PDB file of C-alpha atoms and ligand atoms in Angstrom:
ATOM      1  CA  MET A   1      36.044  15.758  16.896  1.00  0.00           C
ATOM      2  CA  ILE A   2      38.444  18.892  18.908  1.00  0.00           C
ATOM      3  CA  ASP A   3      42.084  18.773  17.634  1.00  0.00           C
ATOM      4  CA  SER A   4      43.561  19.472  21.273  1.00  0.00           C
ATOM      5  CA  HIS A   5      46.970  20.831  19.441  1.00  0.00           C
ATOM      6  CA  CYS A   6      48.080  22.616  16.568  1.00  0.00           C
ATOM      7  CA  HIS A   7      50.071  24.953  15.297  1.00  0.00           C
ATOM      8  CA  LEU A   8      48.265  27.435  13.124  1.00  0.00           C
ATOM      9  CA  ASP A   9      50.439  29.910  12.610  1.00  0.00           C
ATOM     10  CA  ILE A  10      53.667  27.369  11.726  1.00  0.00           C
ATOM     11  CA  MET A  11      51.607  25.782   9.205  1.00  0.00           C
ATOM     12  CA  GLY A  12      51.117  28.943   7.352  1.00  0.00           C
ATOM     13  CA  GLY A  13      48.529  28.814   5.018  1.00  0.00           C
ATOM     14  CA  GLU A  14      45.189  30.635   5.692  1.00  0.00           C
ATOM     15  CA  VAL A  15      44.000  29.647   9.287  1.00  0.00           C
ATOM     16  CA  ASP A  16      40.049  30.101   7.732  1.00  0.00           C
ATOM     17  CA  ALA A  17      40.927  27.245   4.633  1.00  0.00           C
ATOM     18  CA  ALA A  18      42.614  24.574   7.262  1.00  0.00           C
ATOM     19  CA  VAL A  19      39.841  25.343   9.893  1.00  0.00           C
ATOM     20  CA  ALA A  20      37.222  24.796   7.174  1.00  0.00           C
ATOM     21  CA  ALA A  21      39.202  21.320   5.489  1.00  0.00           C
ATOM     22  CA  ALA A  22      39.220  19.977   9.441  1.00  0.00           C
ATOM     23  CA  ARG A  23      35.354  20.796  10.052  1.00  0.00           C
ATOM     24  CA  ALA A  24      35.004  18.695   6.270  1.00  0.00           C
ATOM     25  CA  ALA A  25      36.362  16.054   7.694  1.00  0.00           C
ATOM     26  CA  GLY A  26      34.349  16.071  11.386  1.00  0.00           C
ATOM     27  CA  VAL A  27      36.724  17.944  13.351  1.00  0.00           C
ATOM     28  CA  ARG A  28      35.352  21.127  14.102  1.00  0.00           C
ATOM     29  CA  ARG A  29      36.818  22.713  17.467  1.00  0.00           C
ATOM     30  CA  LEU A  30      40.816  23.399  17.466  1.00  0.00           C
ATOM     31  CA  VAL A  31      43.028  24.601  20.230  1.00  0.00           C
ATOM     32  CA  THR A  32      46.373  26.381  18.621  1.00  0.00           C
ATOM     33  CA  VAL A  33      49.306  26.552  20.876  1.00  0.00           C
ATOM     34  CA  GLY A  34      51.993  29.197  20.762  1.00  0.00           C
ATOM     35  CA  VAL A  35      55.365  28.354  21.405  1.00  0.00           C
ATOM     36  CA  ASP A  36      56.766  32.324  22.320  1.00  0.00           C
ATOM     37  CA  LEU A  37      55.793  35.896  23.217  1.00  0.00           C
ATOM     38  CA  PRO A  38      54.499  36.750  19.484  1.00  0.00           C
ATOM     39  CA  THR A  39      53.463  33.818  18.509  1.00  0.00           C
ATOM     40  CA  SER A  40      51.205  33.304  21.692  1.00  0.00           C
ATOM     41  CA  ARG A  41      49.557  36.962  20.605  1.00  0.00           C
ATOM     42  CA  TRP A  42      48.880  35.851  17.281  1.00  0.00           C
ATOM     43  CA  GLN A  43      47.067  32.688  18.580  1.00  0.00           C
ATOM     44  CA  ALA A  44      45.146  34.409  21.279  1.00  0.00           C
ATOM     45  CA  GLN A  45      44.163  36.593  18.362  1.00  0.00           C
ATOM     46  CA  VAL A  46      43.117  34.413  16.308  1.00  0.00           C
ATOM     47  CA  ALA A  47      40.880  32.840  18.765  1.00  0.00           C
ATOM     48  CA  ALA A  48      39.270  35.818  19.634  1.00  0.00           C
ATOM     49  CA  GLY A  49      38.005  36.322  15.235  1.00  0.00           C
ATOM     50  CA  HIS A  50      37.232  32.733  15.238  1.00  0.00           C
ATOM     51  CA  PRO A  51      34.501  30.425  17.707  1.00  0.00           C
ATOM     52  CA  ASP A  52      36.211  26.996  17.021  1.00  0.00           C
ATOM     53  CA  VAL A  53      39.012  28.092  17.763  1.00  0.00           C
ATOM     54  CA  TYR A  54      40.755  28.287  21.018  1.00  0.00           C
ATOM     55  CA  ALA A  55      44.373  29.453  22.078  1.00  0.00           C
ATOM     56  CA  ALA A  56      47.158  27.835  24.683  1.00  0.00           C
ATOM     57  CA  VAL A  57      50.340  30.682  25.427  1.00  0.00           C
ATOM     58  CA  ALA A  58      52.865  30.055  26.780  1.00  0.00           C
ATOM     59  CA  ILE A  59      57.180  29.896  26.068  1.00  0.00           C
ATOM     60  CA  HIS A  60      57.584  26.897  24.843  1.00  0.00           C
ATOM     61  CA  PRO A  61      60.643  24.475  26.928  1.00  0.00           C
ATOM     62  CA  ASN A  62      63.286  24.862  23.994  1.00  0.00           C
ATOM     63  CA  GLU A  63      62.740  28.628  24.199  1.00  0.00           C
ATOM     64  CA  ALA A  64      63.306  28.657  28.045  1.00  0.00           C
ATOM     65  CA  ALA A  65      66.569  27.554  27.860  1.00  0.00           C
ATOM     66  CA  ASP A  66      68.128  31.266  27.039  1.00  0.00           C
ATOM     67  CA  GLY A  67      65.986  31.899  30.226  1.00  0.00           C
ATOM     68  CA  VAL A  68      62.733  34.004  30.292  1.00  0.00           C
ATOM     69  CA  ASP A  69      62.684  37.553  31.764  1.00  0.00           C
ATOM     70  CA  GLU A  70      59.538  38.908  33.719  1.00  0.00           C
ATOM     71  CA  GLU A  71      57.776  40.999  31.612  1.00  0.00           C
ATOM     72  CA  THR A  72      57.500  38.033  29.620  1.00  0.00           C
ATOM     73  CA  PHE A  73      55.802  36.013  31.962  1.00  0.00           C
ATOM     74  CA  THR A  74      53.574  39.174  33.015  1.00  0.00           C
ATOM     75  CA  GLU A  75      52.577  38.966  29.614  1.00  0.00           C
ATOM     76  CA  ILE A  76      52.228  35.220  29.108  1.00  0.00           C
ATOM     77  CA  ALA A  77      49.756  35.622  31.962  1.00  0.00           C
ATOM     78  CA  GLU A  78      47.928  38.944  30.696  1.00  0.00           C
ATOM     79  CA  LEU A  79      46.713  36.793  27.645  1.00  0.00           C
ATOM     80  CA  ALA A  80      46.428  33.136  29.224  1.00  0.00           C
ATOM     81  CA  ALA A  81      42.996  35.979  31.159  1.00  0.00           C
ATOM     82  CA  ALA A  82      41.754  35.818  27.509  1.00  0.00           C
ATOM     83  CA  PRO A  83      38.678  34.503  27.752  1.00  0.00           C
ATOM     84  CA  LYS A  84      39.513  32.561  24.095  1.00  0.00           C
ATOM     85  CA  VAL A  85      42.474  31.575  25.785  1.00  0.00           C
ATOM     86  CA  ARG A  86      42.107  28.177  27.559  1.00  0.00           C
ATOM     87  CA  ALA A  87      45.130  26.628  28.434  1.00  0.00           C
ATOM     88  CA  VAL A  88      49.172  27.478  29.337  1.00  0.00           C
ATOM     89  CA  GLY A  89      51.450  25.725  27.167  1.00  0.00           C
ATOM     90  CA  GLU A  90      53.160  24.935  25.914  1.00  0.00           C
ATOM     91  CA  THR A  91      55.438  25.079  28.375  1.00  0.00           C
ATOM     92  CA  GLY A  92      57.241  21.715  30.346  1.00  0.00           C
ATOM     93  CA  LEU A  93      60.954  20.543  29.932  1.00  0.00           C
ATOM     94  CA  ASP A  94      62.723  19.033  26.624  1.00  0.00           C
ATOM     95  CA  TYR A  95      65.936  17.597  27.672  1.00  0.00           C
ATOM     96  CA  TYR A  96      66.381  15.671  23.952  1.00  0.00           C
ATOM     97  CA  ARG A  97      67.242  19.309  22.852  1.00  0.00           C
ATOM     98  CA  THR A  98      68.554  20.765  25.486  1.00  0.00           C
ATOM     99  CA  PRO A  99      72.105  20.409  27.276  1.00  0.00           C
ATOM    100  CA  PRO A 100      72.386  19.687  31.653  1.00  0.00           C
ATOM    101  CA  GLU A 101      73.917  23.290  31.729  1.00  0.00           C
ATOM    102  CA  ARG A 102      70.620  24.639  31.006  1.00  0.00           C
ATOM    103  CA  HIS A 103      68.095  22.511  32.630  1.00  0.00           C
ATOM    104  CA  ALA A 104      67.633  24.757  35.586  1.00  0.00           C
ATOM    105  CA  ALA A 105      66.452  27.667  33.302  1.00  0.00           C
ATOM    106  CA  GLN A 106      63.896  25.170  31.428  1.00  0.00           C
ATOM    107  CA  GLN A 107      63.069  23.754  35.431  1.00  0.00           C
ATOM    108  CA  ASP A 108      62.708  27.247  36.197  1.00  0.00           C
ATOM    109  CA  SER A 109      60.344  28.439  33.063  1.00  0.00           C
ATOM    110  CA  PHE A 110      57.932  25.281  33.580  1.00  0.00           C
ATOM    111  CA  ARG A 111      57.397  26.408  37.461  1.00  0.00           C
ATOM    112  CA  ARG A 112      56.049  29.697  36.158  1.00  0.00           C
ATOM    113  CA  HIS A 113      54.186  28.120  34.086  1.00  0.00           C
ATOM    114  CA  ILE A 114      52.093  26.138  36.491  1.00  0.00           C
ATOM    115  CA  ALA A 115      51.702  29.307  38.684  1.00  0.00           C
ATOM    116  CA  ILE A 116      50.334  31.360  35.757  1.00  0.00           C
ATOM    117  CA  ALA A 117      47.696  28.475  34.611  1.00  0.00           C
ATOM    118  CA  LYS A 118      46.869  27.894  38.908  1.00  0.00           C
ATOM    119  CA  GLN A 119      46.487  31.431  39.216  1.00  0.00           C
ATOM    120  CA  ALA A 120      44.377  31.978  35.671  1.00  0.00           C
ATOM    121  CA  GLY A 121      42.061  29.302  36.152  1.00  0.00           C
ATOM    122  CA  ARG A 122      43.571  27.251  32.677  1.00  0.00           C
ATOM    123  CA  THR A 123      44.654  24.053  31.767  1.00  0.00           C
ATOM    124  CA  LEU A 124      47.882  23.361  31.478  1.00  0.00           C
ATOM    125  CA  MET A 125      48.937  21.696  28.146  1.00  0.00           C
ATOM    126  CA  ILE A 126      52.871  20.687  29.181  1.00  0.00           C
ATOM    127  CA  HIS A 127      55.655  19.706  26.416  1.00  0.00           C
ATOM    128  CA  ASP A 128      57.667  16.325  28.057  1.00  0.00           C
ATOM    129  CA  ARG A 129      60.389  15.203  26.053  1.00  0.00           C
ATOM    130  CA  GLU A 130      63.227  12.684  27.436  1.00  0.00           C
ATOM    131  CA  ALA A 131      61.952  14.593  31.308  1.00  0.00           C
ATOM    132  CA  HIS A 132      59.287  12.576  31.980  1.00  0.00           C
ATOM    133  CA  GLU A 133      60.849  11.943  36.148  1.00  0.00           C
ATOM    134  CA  ASP A 134      61.719  15.927  36.249  1.00  0.00           C
ATOM    135  CA  THR A 135      58.381  17.617  34.485  1.00  0.00           C
ATOM    136  CA  LEU A 136      56.089  14.750  37.176  1.00  0.00           C
ATOM    137  CA  ARG A 137      57.654  15.366  40.303  1.00  0.00           C
ATOM    138  CA  ILE A 138      57.801  19.691  39.643  1.00  0.00           C
ATOM    139  CA  LEU A 139      54.255  18.842  38.946  1.00  0.00           C
ATOM    140  CA  VAL A 140      53.747  17.067  42.536  1.00  0.00           C
ATOM    141  CA  GLU A 141      56.285  19.881  43.930  1.00  0.00           C
ATOM    142  CA  GLU A 142      54.896  23.290  42.979  1.00  0.00           C
ATOM    143  CA  GLY A 143      51.274  21.325  43.246  1.00  0.00           C
ATOM    144  CA  ALA A 144      49.254  20.306  40.122  1.00  0.00           C
ATOM    145  CA  PRO A 145      46.367  22.864  38.510  1.00  0.00           C
ATOM    146  CA  GLU A 146      43.428  21.669  38.725  1.00  0.00           C
ATOM    147  CA  ARG A 147      43.226  20.500  34.760  1.00  0.00           C
ATOM    148  CA  VAL A 148      46.582  19.069  33.454  1.00  0.00           C
ATOM    149  CA  VAL A 149      47.488  18.029  29.383  1.00  0.00           C
ATOM    150  CA  PHE A 150      50.516  16.025  28.831  1.00  0.00           C
ATOM    151  CA  HIS A 151      50.864  17.407  25.367  1.00  0.00           C
ATOM    152  CA  ALA A 152      52.143  14.252  22.613  1.00  0.00           C
ATOM    153  CA  PHE A 153      52.400  11.977  25.245  1.00  0.00           C
ATOM    154  CA  SER A 154      54.972   9.638  24.804  1.00  0.00           C
ATOM    155  CA  GLY A 155      55.335   8.376  28.033  1.00  0.00           C
ATOM    156  CA  ASP A 156      55.385   3.892  28.673  1.00  0.00           C
ATOM    157  CA  GLU A 157      52.480   2.006  30.165  1.00  0.00           C
ATOM    158  CA  ALA A 158      54.020   2.443  33.007  1.00  0.00           C
ATOM    159  CA  MET A 159      53.703   6.450  33.270  1.00  0.00           C
ATOM    160  CA  ALA A 160      50.290   6.254  31.735  1.00  0.00           C
ATOM    161  CA  LYS A 161      49.494   4.429  35.367  1.00  0.00           C
ATOM    162  CA  VAL A 162      51.256   7.099  36.901  1.00  0.00           C
ATOM    163  CA  CYS A 163      49.579   9.540  34.701  1.00  0.00           C
ATOM    164  CA  ALA A 164      46.170   8.052  34.989  1.00  0.00           C
ATOM    165  CA  ASP A 165      45.892   7.975  38.690  1.00  0.00           C
ATOM    166  CA  ALA A 166      46.613  11.832  39.129  1.00  0.00           C
ATOM    167  CA  GLY A 167      43.826  12.579  36.578  1.00  0.00           C
ATOM    168  CA  TYR A 168      46.459  14.002  34.325  1.00  0.00           C
ATOM    169  CA  VAL A 169      45.215  13.859  31.019  1.00  0.00           C
ATOM    170  CA  MET A 170      47.267  12.127  27.968  1.00  0.00           C
ATOM    171  CA  SER A 171      46.746  13.616  24.534  1.00  0.00           C
ATOM    172  CA  PHE A 172      47.896  11.328  21.742  1.00  0.00           C
ATOM    173  CA  ALA A 173      49.569  12.491  18.666  1.00  0.00           C
ATOM    174  CA  GLY A 174      49.845  11.254  15.047  1.00  0.00           C
ATOM    175  CA  ASN A 175      53.241   8.986  16.481  1.00  0.00           C
ATOM    176  CA  VAL A 176      50.738   6.844  17.874  1.00  0.00           C
ATOM    177  CA  THR A 177      49.816   5.165  13.893  1.00  0.00           C
ATOM    178  CA  PHE A 178      53.748   4.986  13.481  1.00  0.00           C
ATOM    179  CA  ASN A 179      54.958   0.992  12.574  1.00  0.00           C
ATOM    180  CA  ASN A 180      57.558   1.395  15.508  1.00  0.00           C
ATOM    181  CA  ALA A 181      55.137   3.205  18.304  1.00  0.00           C
ATOM    182  CA  GLN A 182      53.917  -0.979  19.973  1.00  0.00           C
ATOM    183  CA  ARG A 183      55.402   1.113  23.511  1.00  0.00           C
ATOM    184  CA  LEU A 184      53.003   4.006  22.706  1.00  0.00           C
ATOM    185  CA  ARG A 185      50.035   1.957  21.568  1.00  0.00           C
ATOM    186  CA  ASP A 186      50.478  -0.379  24.858  1.00  0.00           C
ATOM    187  CA  ALA A 187      50.514   3.046  27.151  1.00  0.00           C
ATOM    188  CA  ALA A 188      46.845   4.201  24.982  1.00  0.00           C
ATOM    189  CA  ALA A 189      45.485   1.089  25.714  1.00  0.00           C
ATOM    190  CA  VAL A 190      45.645   1.184  29.191  1.00  0.00           C
ATOM    191  CA  ALA A 191      44.929   5.038  29.389  1.00  0.00           C
ATOM    192  CA  PRO A 192      41.177   5.469  31.020  1.00  0.00           C
ATOM    193  CA  ARG A 193      39.121   6.200  28.787  1.00  0.00           C
ATOM    194  CA  ASP A 194      37.898   9.763  30.271  1.00  0.00           C
ATOM    195  CA  LEU A 195      41.971  10.860  30.333  1.00  0.00           C
ATOM    196  CA  LEU A 196      42.474  10.924  26.563  1.00  0.00           C
ATOM    197  CA  LEU A 197      42.210  13.200  24.133  1.00  0.00           C
ATOM    198  CA  VAL A 198      43.367  13.763  20.035  1.00  0.00           C
ATOM    199  CA  GLU A 199      45.646  16.252  18.498  1.00  0.00           C
ATOM    200  CA  THR A 200      48.032  16.900  15.363  1.00  0.00           C
ATOM    201  CA  ASP A 201      50.657  19.055  16.897  1.00  0.00           C
ATOM    202  CA  ALA A 202      50.186  19.930  13.197  1.00  0.00           C
ATOM    203  CA  PRO A 203      52.109  21.180  11.204  1.00  0.00           C
ATOM    204  CA  PHE A 204      54.718  18.230  12.361  1.00  0.00           C
ATOM    205  CA  LEU A 205      53.925  14.396  13.638  1.00  0.00           C
ATOM    206  CA  THR A 206      52.257  13.013  10.210  1.00  0.00           C
ATOM    207  CA  PRO A 207      50.282  10.189  11.378  1.00  0.00           C
ATOM    208  CA  VAL A 208      50.542   7.235   8.201  1.00  0.00           C
ATOM    209  CA  PRO A 209      49.856   6.807   5.550  1.00  0.00           C
ATOM    210  CA  TRP A 210      50.814  10.648   4.723  1.00  0.00           C
ATOM    211  CA  ARG A 211      54.091  10.726   7.168  1.00  0.00           C
ATOM    212  CA  GLY A 212      56.931  12.784   5.512  1.00  0.00           C
ATOM    213  CA  ARG A 213      54.117  15.288   4.422  1.00  0.00           C
ATOM    214  CA  PRO A 214      52.822  18.327   6.437  1.00  0.00           C
ATOM    215  CA  ASN A 215      49.903  17.916   9.117  1.00  0.00           C
ATOM    216  CA  GLY A 216      47.060  19.385   9.858  1.00  0.00           C
ATOM    217  CA  PRO A 217      43.619  18.904  12.041  1.00  0.00           C
ATOM    218  CA  TYR A 218      41.413  17.229   9.012  1.00  0.00           C
ATOM    219  CA  LEU A 219      43.688  14.791   9.538  1.00  0.00           C
ATOM    220  CA  ILE A 220      42.258  13.672  13.599  1.00  0.00           C
ATOM    221  CA  PRO A 221      40.380  10.642  12.225  1.00  0.00           C
ATOM    222  CA  LEU A 222      43.872   8.917  10.837  1.00  0.00           C
ATOM    223  CA  THR A 223      45.228   8.739  15.130  1.00  0.00           C
ATOM    224  CA  LEU A 224      41.326   8.544  16.360  1.00  0.00           C
ATOM    225  CA  ARG A 225      40.761   5.150  14.289  1.00  0.00           C
ATOM    226  CA  ALA A 226      44.259   4.251  15.641  1.00  0.00           C
ATOM    227  CA  LEU A 227      43.654   4.787  19.338  1.00  0.00           C
ATOM    228  CA  ALA A 228      40.220   3.049  18.644  1.00  0.00           C
ATOM    229  CA  THR A 229      42.414   0.192  17.210  1.00  0.00           C
ATOM    230  CA  ALA A 230      45.311  -0.087  19.671  1.00  0.00           C
ATOM    231  CA  ARG A 231      42.280  -0.003  22.558  1.00  0.00           C
ATOM    232  CA  GLY A 232      40.189  -2.345  20.932  1.00  0.00           C
ATOM    233  CA  GLU A 233      37.149   0.201  21.114  1.00  0.00           C
ATOM    234  CA  ASP A 234      34.256   1.483  19.265  1.00  0.00           C
ATOM    235  CA  VAL A 235      35.568   4.364  17.616  1.00  0.00           C
ATOM    236  CA  ASP A 236      32.295   6.364  18.154  1.00  0.00           C
ATOM    237  CA  THR A 237      32.680   5.611  21.727  1.00  0.00           C
ATOM    238  CA  LEU A 238      36.046   6.477  22.356  1.00  0.00           C
ATOM    239  CA  ALA A 239      35.348   9.994  20.376  1.00  0.00           C
ATOM    240  CA  SER A 240      31.884  11.248  22.503  1.00  0.00           C
ATOM    241  CA  ALA A 241      34.481  10.513  25.569  1.00  0.00           C
ATOM    242  CA  ILE A 242      36.907  12.541  23.882  1.00  0.00           C
ATOM    243  CA  ALA A 243      34.799  14.971  22.875  1.00  0.00           C
ATOM    244  CA  ALA A 244      33.607  15.027  26.421  1.00  0.00           C
ATOM    245  CA  THR A 245      37.556  15.560  28.349  1.00  0.00           C
ATOM    246  CA  SER A 246      37.416  18.207  25.917  1.00  0.00           C
ATOM    247  CA  GLU A 247      35.134  20.570  27.633  1.00  0.00           C
ATOM    248  CA  ARG A 248      35.980  19.419  30.265  1.00  0.00           C
ATOM    249  CA  MET A 249      39.570  20.556  29.602  1.00  0.00           C
ATOM    250  CA  PHE A 250      38.932  23.885  27.142  1.00  0.00           C
ATOM    251  CA  GLY A 251      35.520  25.083  28.113  1.00  0.00           C
ATOM    252  CA  PRO A 252      32.223  24.477  26.533  1.00  0.00           C
ATOM    253  CA  TRP A 253      32.176  25.624  22.811  1.00  0.00           C
TER     254      TRP A 253
HETATM  255 ZN1  LIG B   1      52.898  21.626  19.811  1.00  0.00          ZN
END
């Protein structure tokens, strides 16, 4: 299995220990994700030193709401070209945290990251929180990159169908295991099998029954099983499809 989205830096502790714990649980590959320039540099460096770790680099929409300077975009583009950096993200829109007067800056940053992903030939990793319509609209306006992943997918069944038609990959996190997440499980049930990924977003979104404790990539199996149950599917069949999609999104390992 793969954890397609975690934050090894925010988890704290030793990277080697997190990778070993994941591996012991059958989670052999990780994508660790930056949210600003220092953390993006950090992820790129860690990925360069660990064969089973890949990196994503970007300025998170919540950071971008204050505006992003040119030199920052230039460095994100440089980092995105590194061999072990396989995605530009997390970028996108977050209207939950951002007041309307700062949406323009966030949207501008999202457009710039889409351009960087296309230029570098990298997968675009999207953070979309309470901003589904504008996220989908901007992707169409800019022309989506060849490979797009909605990280911690939070849409409903209708949005899953829109993403499926566009060929966007939906990555489900531990919140799909939550009691009150039936709407999300309904979305997971209609997503095509070859457009699915699983992730932890560690240290956040810890799956049941460990909700409330820090998350780690080693907990991916709980989310995988919940996803398979929601879809009425065999775990191994789903795991094989997800492994294939992860290679398509992030390259051979
Ligand atoms: Zn994240």
